[in-house]
Coordinates of C-alpha atoms in Angstrom, one line a residue:
G1 CA -0.3 -10.3 14.2
L2 CA -3.4 -12.3 15.1
A3 CA -1.9 -13.5 18.3
A4 CA -0.7 -10.1 19.4
P5 CA -3.8 -9.1 21.5
W6 CA -3.6 -12.4 23.5
V7 CA 0.1 -12.0 23.9
G8 CA -0.4 -8.5 25.1
M9 CA -3.0 -9.6 27.7
A10 CA -0.6 -12.3 28.9
L11 CA 2.2 -9.7 29.2
D12 CA 0.1 -7.5 31.4
Q13 CA -0.9 -10.5 33.6
V14 CA 2.1 -12.8 33.9
G15 CA 5.0 -10.7 32.7
P16 CA 7.6 -11.1 29.9
R17 CA 9.9 -13.8 31.3
R18 CA 7.5 -16.8 31.4
L19 CA 5.9 -15.7 28.1
V20 CA 9.2 -15.4 26.2
R21 CA 10.2 -18.9 27.2
W22 CA 7.0 -20.4 25.8
G23 CA 7.5 -18.3 22.7
V24 CA 11.0 -19.6 22.2
L25 CA 9.9 -23.3 22.6
M26 CA 7.0 -22.7 20.1
S27 CA 9.2 -21.0 17.5
A28 CA 11.9 -23.8 17.7
S29 CA 9.2 -26.5 17.5
G30 CA 7.6 -24.8 14.5
V31 CA 11.0 -24.6 12.6
L32 CA 11.7 -28.2 13.4
V33 CA 8.2 -29.3 12.2
L34 CA 8.8 -27.3 9.0
S35 CA 12.0 -29.2 8.3
F36 CA 9.9 -32.4 8.0
T37 CA 7.0 -31.1 5.9
H38 CA 6.1 -32.7 2.6
E39 CA 2.5 -31.5 2.2
V40 CA 0.6 -28.2 2.5
W41 CA -1.4 -29.5 5.5
Q42 CA 1.9 -30.1 7.3
F43 CA 3.2 -26.7 6.3
L44 CA 0.3 -24.7 7.8
P45 CA 0.5 -25.9 11.4
A46 CA 4.3 -25.3 11.4
M47 CA 3.8 -21.7 10.3
V48 CA 1.2 -21.2 12.9
L49 CA 3.6 -22.4 15.6
I50 CA 6.4 -20.1 14.2
A51 CA 4.0 -17.1 14.0
V52 CA 2.6 -17.4 17.5
G53 CA 6.0 -18.3 19.0
S54 CA 7.8 -15.3 17.3
T55 CA 5.0 -13.0 18.6
A56 CA 5.4 -14.4 22.1
S57 CA 9.2 -14.0 22.1
G58 CA 9.8 -11.1 19.8
G59 CA 9.7 -7.3 19.8
Q60 CA 6.4 -7.0 21.6
I61 CA 7.9 -8.7 24.7
G62 CA 11.1 -6.7 24.6
H63 CA 9.4 -3.4 24.2
H64 CA 7.1 -4.2 27.2
A65 CA 10.0 -5.2 29.4
V66 CA 12.3 -2.3 28.5
A67 CA 9.7 0.4 28.8
S68 CA 9.2 -0.5 32.5
W69 CA 12.8 0.3 33.3
F70 CA 13.1 3.7 31.6
R71 CA 11.2 7.0 31.4
V72 CA 13.5 9.9 30.2
R73 CA 15.6 7.5 28.1
R74 CA 12.8 5.1 27.2
V75 CA 12.8 5.3 23.4
R76 CA 16.6 5.2 23.3
A77 CA 16.6 2.1 25.4
M78 CA 13.9 0.5 23.2
S79 CA 16.0 1.3 20.1
V80 CA 19.0 -0.5 21.6
M81 CA 16.9 -3.5 22.4
T82 CA 15.8 -3.8 18.8
L83 CA 19.4 -4.1 17.7
G84 CA 19.2 -7.8 18.7
G85 CA 16.5 -8.4 16.0
A86 CA 18.6 -6.5 13.5
A87 CA 21.7 -8.5 14.3
G88 CA 19.7 -11.7 13.8
G89 CA 18.7 -10.5 10.3
L90 CA 22.4 -10.3 9.4
F91 CA 22.4 -14.1 9.5
S92 CA 20.1 -14.4 6.4
V93 CA 23.2 -14.8 4.3
V94 CA 24.4 -17.6 6.5
V95 CA 21.1 -19.3 6.2
A96 CA 21.2 -18.9 2.4
V97 CA 24.6 -20.5 2.3
G98 CA 23.5 -23.3 4.5
V99 CA 20.5 -24.0 2.2
E100 CA 22.9 -24.2 -0.8
E101 CA 25.5 -26.3 1.0
I102 CA 23.6 -28.8 3.1
G103 CA 19.9 -28.3 2.0
W104 CA 17.0 -26.5 3.5
R105 CA 15.9 -29.3 5.8
A106 CA 19.2 -29.7 7.6
T107 CA 19.6 -25.9 7.8
L108 CA 16.2 -25.6 9.5
R109 CA 17.0 -28.3 12.0
I110 CA 20.2 -26.5 13.0
L111 CA 18.3 -23.3 13.2
S112 CA 15.7 -24.9 15.5
A113 CA 18.4 -26.0 17.9
C114 CA 20.0 -22.6 17.9
I115 CA 16.7 -20.9 18.7
C116 CA 16.0 -23.3 21.5
V117 CA 19.4 -23.2 23.1
F118 CA 20.2 -19.5 22.8
G119 CA 16.6 -18.3 23.3
L120 CA 16.2 -20.2 26.6
F121 CA 19.6 -19.1 27.8
F122 CA 19.1 -15.4 27.3
S123 CA 15.5 -15.4 28.5
R124 CA 16.9 -15.5 32.1
W125 CA 17.5 -11.8 31.9
V126 CA 14.1 -10.8 30.5
R127 CA 11.8 -9.2 33.1
A128 CA 9.7 -6.2 33.8
R129 CA 10.8 -3.8 36.6
P130 CA 9.0 -4.5 39.9
A131 CA 7.4 -1.4 41.5
D132 CA 9.6 -1.6 44.6
H133 CA 12.9 -2.4 42.8
H134 CA 16.0 -0.8 44.3
Q135 CA 17.4 0.3 40.9
P136 CA 16.2 3.8 39.9
I137 CA 14.3 4.5 36.7
D138 CA 16.7 5.3 33.8
G139 CA 19.6 4.2 36.1
I140 CA 19.8 7.8 37.4
E141 CA 20.6 7.9 41.1
V142 CA 19.0 10.6 43.2
P143 CA 21.5 12.1 45.8
E144 CA 20.6 11.4 49.4
G145 CA 18.6 14.2 50.9
S146 CA 17.5 15.5 47.5
P147 CA 13.7 15.7 46.7
P148 CA 12.5 12.8 44.5
Q149 CA 12.4 13.4 40.8
S150 CA 8.9 14.2 39.7
A151 CA 7.6 13.1 36.3
V152 CA 4.0 13.2 35.0
E153 CA 2.8 9.7 34.2
W154 CA -0.6 8.3 33.2
N155 CA -2.2 4.9 32.9
V156 CA -5.0 5.0 30.4
P157 CA -7.2 1.8 30.6
H158 CA -7.1 -0.2 27.4
R159 CA -10.8 0.0 26.8
E160 CA -10.6 3.8 26.7
A161 CA -7.4 3.9 24.8
V162 CA -8.7 1.8 21.9
R163 CA -11.7 4.1 21.6
S164 CA -9.7 7.2 21.4
V165 CA -9.0 9.3 18.3
A166 CA -5.2 9.1 18.9
F167 CA -5.3 5.3 18.9
R168 CA -7.2 5.2 15.6
Q169 CA -4.8 7.6 14.0
I170 CA -1.8 5.6 15.2
V171 CA -3.3 2.4 13.8
L172 CA -4.0 4.1 10.4
F173 CA -0.4 5.2 10.3
N174 CA 0.8 1.7 11.2
M175 CA -1.5 0.1 8.5
A176 CA 0.0 2.3 5.8
A177 CA 3.6 1.8 7.1
D178 CA 3.1 -2.0 7.4
F179 CA 1.7 -2.0 3.8
A180 CA 5.0 -0.6 2.6
R181 CA 7.4 -2.3 5.1
L182 CA 6.2 -5.9 4.7
A183 CA 5.9 -5.6 0.9
Y184 CA 9.5 -4.4 0.8
L185 CA 10.8 -7.2 3.1
T186 CA 8.8 -9.9 1.3
H187 CA 9.6 -9.0 -2.3
L188 CA 13.1 -7.4 -2.2
V189 CA 15.2 -10.5 -2.6
A190 CA 12.9 -11.9 -5.3
F191 CA 13.2 -8.7 -7.2
V192 CA 17.0 -8.5 -7.1
D193 CA 17.3 -12.2 -8.0
R194 CA 14.8 -12.4 -10.8
D195 CA 14.5 -8.9 -12.3
L196 CA 18.1 -7.6 -11.7
G197 CA 19.8 -10.9 -12.5
A198 CA 21.8 -11.3 -9.2
A199 CA 22.8 -14.7 -7.9
A200 CA 20.9 -16.1 -4.9
V201 CA 23.5 -15.2 -2.3
A202 CA 24.0 -11.8 -3.8
A203 CA 20.3 -11.2 -3.8
G204 CA 20.1 -12.3 -0.2
S205 CA 22.9 -9.9 0.7
T206 CA 20.6 -7.0 -0.3
L207 CA 18.4 -7.8 2.7
T208 CA 21.6 -8.1 4.8
I209 CA 22.7 -4.6 3.7
S210 CA 19.3 -3.2 4.5
T211 CA 19.4 -4.8 7.9
A212 CA 22.9 -3.4 8.6
A213 CA 21.8 0.1 7.6
S214 CA 18.8 -0.2 10.0
F215 CA 21.3 -0.1 12.9
A216 CA 21.9 3.6 12.3
G217 CA 18.2 4.3 11.9
R218 CA 17.2 2.5 15.1
L219 CA 19.8 4.3 17.2
G220 CA 19.1 7.7 15.6
A221 CA 15.4 7.4 16.1
G222 CA 15.8 6.5 19.7
Y223 CA 18.0 9.5 20.3
F224 CA 15.7 12.0 18.7
A225 CA 12.4 10.5 20.0
D226 CA 13.5 11.2 23.6
R227 CA 14.0 14.8 22.7
F228 CA 11.2 15.7 20.2
P229 CA 7.6 14.7 19.9
V230 CA 7.5 11.0 19.1
H231 CA 4.9 11.3 16.3
R232 CA 7.1 13.8 14.4
V233 CA 10.0 11.5 14.6
A234 CA 7.8 8.6 13.4
A235 CA 6.9 10.8 10.4
A236 CA 10.5 11.5 9.6
T237 CA 11.4 7.8 9.6
M238 CA 9.2 7.1 6.6
V239 CA 10.9 9.6 4.3
P240 CA 14.2 7.8 3.7
F241 CA 12.3 4.5 3.5
A242 CA 10.0 6.0 0.7
L243 CA 13.1 7.3 -1.1
G244 CA 14.8 4.0 -1.0
V245 CA 11.7 2.1 -2.3
G246 CA 11.2 4.7 -5.0
L247 CA 14.8 4.1 -6.2
L248 CA 13.9 0.4 -6.5
A249 CA 11.3 1.3 -9.0
L250 CA 14.0 2.8 -11.2
A251 CA 16.7 0.2 -10.6
T252 CA 18.3 -1.6 -13.5
A253 CA 21.3 -3.2 -11.9
P254 CA 22.0 -4.9 -8.6
W255 CA 24.1 -2.0 -7.2
H256 CA 21.1 0.2 -7.6
A257 CA 19.2 -2.1 -5.3
Y258 CA 22.1 -2.0 -2.8
V259 CA 21.9 1.8 -2.6
A260 CA 18.2 1.7 -2.2
A261 CA 18.5 -0.9 0.5
V262 CA 20.7 1.4 2.5
L263 CA 18.1 4.3 2.4
A264 CA 15.2 2.0 3.0
G265 CA 17.0 0.2 5.7
I266 CA 17.7 3.4 7.6
G267 CA 14.0 4.4 7.5
F268 CA 12.8 0.9 8.2
G269 CA 15.1 0.6 11.3
A270 CA 14.2 4.0 12.6
S271 CA 10.5 3.2 12.6
V272 CA 10.9 0.0 14.6
P273 CA 11.4 1.5 18.2
V274 CA 9.3 4.6 17.5
R275 CA 6.0 2.9 16.6
P276 CA 5.5 0.9 19.9
A277 CA 6.9 3.9 21.8
M278 CA 3.9 5.9 20.7
Y279 CA 1.6 3.6 22.5
V280 CA 3.4 3.8 25.8
E281 CA 4.1 7.5 25.6
Y282 CA 0.4 8.2 24.8
F283 CA -1.3 5.7 27.1
G284 CA 1.1 4.7 29.8
L285 CA 2.5 1.4 31.1
A286 CA -0.4 -0.2 33.0
D287 CA -2.1 -1.7 29.9
F288 CA 0.7 -1.2 27.5
G289 CA 0.7 -4.9 26.4
R290 CA -3.0 -5.0 25.6
I291 CA -2.9 -1.6 23.8
M292 CA 0.1 -2.5 21.7
G293 CA -1.3 -6.0 20.9
M294 CA -4.6 -4.6 19.7
G295 CA -2.8 -2.0 17.6
R296 CA -0.6 -4.7 16.0
L297 CA -3.7 -6.9 15.2
T298 CA -5.3 -4.1 13.2
S299 CA -2.1 -2.9 11.5
T300 CA -1.4 -6.4 10.4
T301 CA -4.2 -5.9 7.8
G302 CA -2.0 -3.3 6.1
G303 CA 0.9 -5.7 5.9
F304 CA -1.2 -8.5 4.4
L305 CA -2.7 -6.2 1.8
G306 CA 0.8 -4.8 0.9
V307 CA 2.4 -8.2 0.3
S308 CA -0.6 -9.6 -1.6
L309 CA -1.3 -6.5 -3.8
V310 CA 2.4 -6.2 -4.8
G311 CA 2.5 -9.9 -5.7
L312 CA -0.7 -9.5 -7.8
M313 CA 0.6 -6.4 -9.5
V314 CA 3.9 -8.1 -10.5
D315 CA 1.9 -11.1 -11.9
I316 CA -0.4 -8.9 -13.9
S317 CA 2.5 -6.8 -15.3
D318 CA 4.5 -9.9 -16.4
G319 CA 7.1 -9.7 -13.7
N320 CA 7.6 -5.9 -13.8
Y321 CA 8.2 -4.6 -10.3
S322 CA 8.3 -0.9 -11.1
P323 CA 4.6 -0.1 -10.7
A324 CA 4.5 -2.1 -7.5
W325 CA 7.5 -0.4 -6.0
T326 CA 5.9 3.0 -6.9
L327 CA 2.8 2.0 -5.0
V328 CA 4.8 0.9 -2.0
A329 CA 6.7 4.3 -2.0
C330 CA 3.4 6.2 -2.2
A331 CA 1.9 4.2 0.7
A332 CA 5.0 5.1 2.8
M333 CA 4.5 8.8 2.0
V334 CA 0.8 8.6 2.8
S335 CA 1.7 7.4 6.3
V336 CA 3.6 10.7 7.0
P337 CA 0.5 13.0 7.3
L338 CA -1.4 10.2 9.0
V339 CA 1.1 10.1 11.9
L340 CA 1.5 13.8 12.1
L341 CA -2.3 14.0 12.9
A342 CA -1.8 11.5 15.8
R343 CA -1.3 14.0 18.6
P344 CA -1.2 12.9 22.2
P345 CA -4.6 12.4 23.9
I346 CA -4.2 15.2 26.4
E347 CA -7.7 14.9 27.9
L348 CA -7.3 11.1 28.6
Q349 CA -3.8 11.7 30.0
E350 CA -5.1 14.3 32.4
R351 CA -7.9 12.1 33.5
H352 CA -5.7 9.1 34.3
R353 CA -2.6 10.8 35.8
V354 CA -0.8 8.8 38.5

């Protein structure tokens, strides 16, 4: 989160391909350093490398690159791109098995090598669309002799965008959503393992189930966000997530958590492509990297508060997660009216039409 504005600035200046390669190398290096740590002072620089590297090679880069190739089908394309991250999440069980079988250090070293090899290999196809590229936007060919397709676009400068009411409302929504989302991701496995009595691998599979369910959410949100106002679709994504987390507050057996993970996973996945899509739909492509980066920096505060407050509540209540999950579900529901208020900045868009 802290690196997001600088990553966004680099995106707008040098493009995604060069940046994603540096991000892959930093992430792989951080995981490798982590495998050799013995002290806290060694752990912190490793985590900084991983955090900055994952920001410079993760969803922020993909959203920026994909958005430049699409207009009518933009959110659908962004949703398909996010399936890669969801597919990676399915390997959490493999990592858990590796930790049990060969130890966490050896597992991290293998993971570092995989990040480096596969990340650099696939980075060859990551790039933004040049303005004079022969391939048409959305891949839709215009018949020869037909008038060019007209579409209203705008490029709001980042300094004006971040001062707008719409930007502040999107950020407030993202803060509430990240409060809930990151608390859910961070504490889910520990809750199923400790409170519901599941084995380590079975507890890890809860996160895998949630990730698998997110596939449907991502694709569904992409489909609907290209047809309906994006802020209304964003609001709808938080409803199944809140229901799933609310069910966790009532869970007494591992299978309850599995059902909750499906609901929460659908909502979680659906929000992934829609949230960055709001920035590009509202403010345009020219400064998309900077605007998205600054939005991520501020919304990170919500995620930090959610993870920390849930942990504190569990400690105070002697390990009882029910009050904490109730708070997380409430935060998810609070985000719904916040995003419904985030209407497009019509005046800014009219002023900066291209």
